[in-house]
mmCIF file of C-alpha atoms in Angstrom:
data_model
loop_
_atom_site.group_PDB
_atom_site.id
_atom_site.type_symbol
_atom_site.label_atom_id
_atom_site.label_comp_id
_atom_site.label_asym_id
_atom_site.label_seq_id
_atom_site.Cartn_x
_atom_site.Cartn_y
_atom_site.Cartn_z
ATOM 1 C CA MET P 21 0.067 -0.149 0.167
ATOM 2 C CA PRO P 22 1.414 3.039 -1.091
ATOM 3 C CA ALA P 23 2.113 5.834 1.855
ATOM 4 C CA HIS P 24 3.385 9.465 1.796
ATOM 5 C CA ILE P 25 5.950 10.461 4.286
ATOM 6 C CA PRO P 26 6.113 14.179 4.903
ATOM 7 C CA ARG P 27 10.080 15.522 4.439
ATOM 8 C CA SER P 28 9.343 16.588 8.477
ATOM 9 C CA GLU P 29 8.936 13.333 9.191
ATOM 10 C CA TYR P 30 12.510 11.869 7.766
ATOM 11 C CA GLU P 31 14.315 14.960 7.623
ATOM 12 C CA GLY P 32 16.030 15.063 10.512
ATOM 13 C CA ASN P 33 17.160 11.693 11.363
ATOM 14 C CA LEU P 34 20.576 10.953 9.663
ATOM 15 C CA HIS P 35 21.782 7.895 9.829
ATOM 16 C CA PRO P 36 25.962 7.967 9.145
ATOM 17 C CA ILE P 37 26.362 4.792 6.413
ATOM 18 C CA VAL P 38 29.962 5.695 6.546
ATOM 19 C CA PRO P 39 31.824 9.119 7.373
ATOM 20 C CA LYS P 40 30.718 11.804 5.240
ATOM 21 C CA SER P 41 27.691 9.696 3.828
ATOM 22 C CA VAL P 42 24.551 9.619 5.566
ATOM 23 C CA THR P 43 21.022 7.862 4.789
ATOM 24 C CA ARG P 44 17.564 8.570 6.079
ATOM 25 C CA PRO P 45 16.431 5.148 7.406
ATOM 26 C CA ASP P 46 12.735 6.727 8.336
ATOM 27 C CA ILE P 47 11.563 6.619 4.741
ATOM 28 C CA VAL P 48 12.157 2.603 4.885
ATOM 29 C CA ASN P 49 8.951 0.784 5.354
ATOM 30 C CA HIS P 50 9.521 -2.997 6.596
ATOM 31 C CA GLU P 51 5.512 -3.611 6.449
ATOM 32 C CA HIS P 52 5.365 -6.599 3.987
ATOM 33 C CA ALA P 53 2.860 -9.345 2.948
ATOM 34 C CA SER P 54 3.570 -12.418 5.103
ATOM 35 C CA ASP P 55 4.048 -14.385 2.058
ATOM 36 C CA ALA P 56 6.681 -11.722 0.284
ATOM 37 C CA THR P 57 10.216 -13.192 -0.115
ATOM 38 C CA ARG P 58 11.394 -9.500 -1.738
ATOM 39 C CA TYR P 59 10.407 -5.945 -1.319
ATOM 40 C CA LEU P 60 11.600 -2.691 -2.507
ATOM 41 C CA LEU P 61 13.938 -1.362 -0.267
ATOM 42 C CA PRO P 62 13.941 3.434 -0.851
ATOM 43 C CA VAL P 63 17.436 4.792 -0.060
ATOM 44 C CA LEU P 64 17.555 8.526 0.139
ATOM 45 C CA PHE P 65 21.181 9.581 0.488
ATOM 46 C CA THR P 66 23.473 12.386 0.665
ATOM 47 C CA SER P 67 27.504 12.329 0.672
ATOM 48 C CA HIS P 68 29.720 14.826 1.403
ATOM 49 C CA GLN P 69 33.249 15.570 -0.495
ATOM 50 C CA GLY P 70 35.911 12.902 0.338
ATOM 51 C CA THR P 71 33.083 10.060 0.996
ATOM 52 C CA GLN P 72 34.274 6.634 -0.168
ATOM 53 C CA LEU P 73 32.739 3.180 0.164
ATOM 54 C CA VAL P 74 32.291 0.148 -1.825
ATOM 55 C CA MET P 75 28.776 -1.388 -2.060
ATOM 56 C CA ARG P 76 27.448 -4.835 -2.964
ATOM 57 C CA TYR P 77 24.027 -4.497 -4.001
ATOM 58 C CA PRO P 78 21.715 -7.752 -3.301
ATOM 59 C CA GLY P 79 19.200 -7.198 -6.227
ATOM 60 C CA PHE P 80 18.258 -5.130 -9.058
ATOM 61 C CA GLY P 81 18.231 -1.444 -8.242
ATOM 62 C CA VAL P 82 18.528 2.243 -9.700
ATOM 63 C CA ILE P 83 20.125 5.294 -8.260
ATOM 64 C CA HIS P 84 18.905 8.578 -9.098
ATOM 65 C CA ILE P 85 21.452 12.008 -8.487
ATOM 66 C CA LEU P 86 19.070 14.874 -7.549
ATOM 67 C CA GLU P 87 22.158 17.419 -6.819
ATOM 68 C CA GLY P 88 26.146 17.645 -7.360
ATOM 69 C CA GLU P 89 28.608 14.950 -8.486
ATOM 70 C CA ILE P 90 29.535 11.613 -7.332
ATOM 71 C CA GLN P 91 31.528 8.631 -9.197
ATOM 72 C CA TYR P 92 31.851 5.029 -9.331
ATOM 73 C CA GLU P 93 34.200 2.252 -10.196
ATOM 74 C CA ASP P 94 32.744 -1.410 -10.877
ATOM 75 C CA MET P 95 34.717 -3.688 -8.973
ATOM 76 C CA VAL P 96 33.660 -7.028 -10.639
ATOM 77 C CA THR P 97 34.971 -6.228 -13.934
ATOM 78 C CA PRO P 98 37.828 -3.385 -12.930
ATOM 79 C CA GLY P 99 40.151 -1.278 -15.257
ATOM 80 C CA GLY P 100 37.115 0.708 -17.103
ATOM 81 C CA PRO P 101 36.870 4.408 -16.427
ATOM 82 C CA PRO P 102 35.059 5.762 -13.577
ATOM 83 C CA THR P 103 31.541 6.619 -13.921
ATOM 84 C CA ILE P 104 30.621 10.356 -13.489
ATOM 85 C CA MET P 105 26.778 11.015 -12.236
ATOM 86 C CA ARG P 106 25.753 14.200 -12.236
ATOM 87 C CA ALA P 107 22.440 15.893 -11.210
ATOM 88 C CA GLY P 108 19.876 14.312 -13.286
ATOM 89 C CA SER P 109 22.213 11.245 -13.942
ATOM 90 C CA VAL P 110 20.370 7.602 -13.688
ATOM 91 C CA ALA P 111 22.469 4.233 -13.202
ATOM 92 C CA TYR P 112 20.902 1.290 -13.051
ATOM 93 C CA PHE P 113 22.922 -2.021 -10.794
ATOM 94 C CA GLU P 114 22.361 -5.658 -11.216
ATOM 95 C CA PRO P 115 22.077 -8.117 -8.857
ATOM 96 C CA ASN P 116 25.448 -8.444 -7.183
ATOM 97 C CA SER P 117 27.117 -5.778 -8.765
ATOM 98 C CA CYS P 118 29.694 -4.422 -6.756
ATOM 99 C CA VAL P 119 31.026 -0.847 -7.218
ATOM 100 C CA ARG P 120 33.541 1.921 -5.346
ATOM 101 C CA TRP P 121 31.854 5.096 -4.849
ATOM 102 C CA HIS P 122 33.704 8.576 -4.522
ATOM 103 C CA CYS P 123 32.790 11.984 -4.043
ATOM 104 C CA ALA P 124 35.164 14.418 -4.718
ATOM 105 C CA SER P 125 33.012 17.423 -5.415
ATOM 106 C CA ALA P 126 32.852 20.366 -3.052
ATOM 107 C CA SER P 127 29.403 20.324 -3.684
ATOM 108 C CA GLY P 128 28.731 16.817 -2.297
ATOM 109 C CA ALA P 129 26.174 14.442 -3.942
ATOM 110 C CA GLN P 130 22.446 14.229 -2.838
ATOM 111 C CA GLY P 131 20.120 11.435 -4.484
ATOM 112 C CA PHE P 132 17.679 8.697 -3.810
ATOM 113 C CA GLY P 133 17.550 4.667 -5.131
ATOM 114 C CA VAL P 134 15.363 2.072 -4.767
ATOM 115 C CA PHE P 135 16.550 -1.842 -4.677
ATOM 116 C CA ASP P 136 14.672 -5.040 -5.265
ATOM 117 C CA VAL P 137 15.710 -7.046 -1.910
ATOM 118 C CA PRO P 138 15.290 -10.016 0.161
ATOM 119 C CA VAL P 139 12.717 -9.412 3.442
ATOM 120 C CA SER P 140 15.872 -10.012 5.180
ATOM 121 C CA VAL P 141 17.653 -6.888 3.902
ATOM 122 C CA LYS P 142 16.792 -4.561 6.195
ATOM 123 C CA SER P 143 18.756 -1.552 5.326
ATOM 124 C CA CYS P 144 21.246 -0.102 3.095
ATOM 125 C CA ASP P 145 23.863 -0.579 5.391
ATOM 126 C CA GLU P 146 23.922 -4.183 4.569
ATOM 127 C CA PHE P 147 25.185 -2.995 0.988
ATOM 128 C CA VAL P 148 28.761 -1.480 2.605
ATOM 129 C CA VAL P 149 31.329 -4.091 2.176
ATOM 130 C CA SER P 150 34.229 -4.214 4.507
ATOM 131 C CA ASN P 151 37.706 -2.989 3.042
#
């Protein structure tokens, strides 16, 4: 069932996913049908200059950049140039995609995404690969 979450209800609760990058966990709804095996996990994020992290995505996903600039490199098939995402850019990720994110922009980056994940996945924290 669709549900509207007013900005005032999620704006103040910032969750650091790694240094210099935060998400807003209050946009996630964990109410699923009892027989559900997967659901759509929304992610609303802000990354500041200097953010670096590696993420492995457990399901199909899309990320849209609203403001700023950030780049990523494919870690599954390394060697290619980084992909630079600016405001308006959209990236599509397949299951088990693994990318290294880096934000060098002084203005940082803000965006949102949605991922098809198993119901056992409760937040995008579980996407982060430890070094």
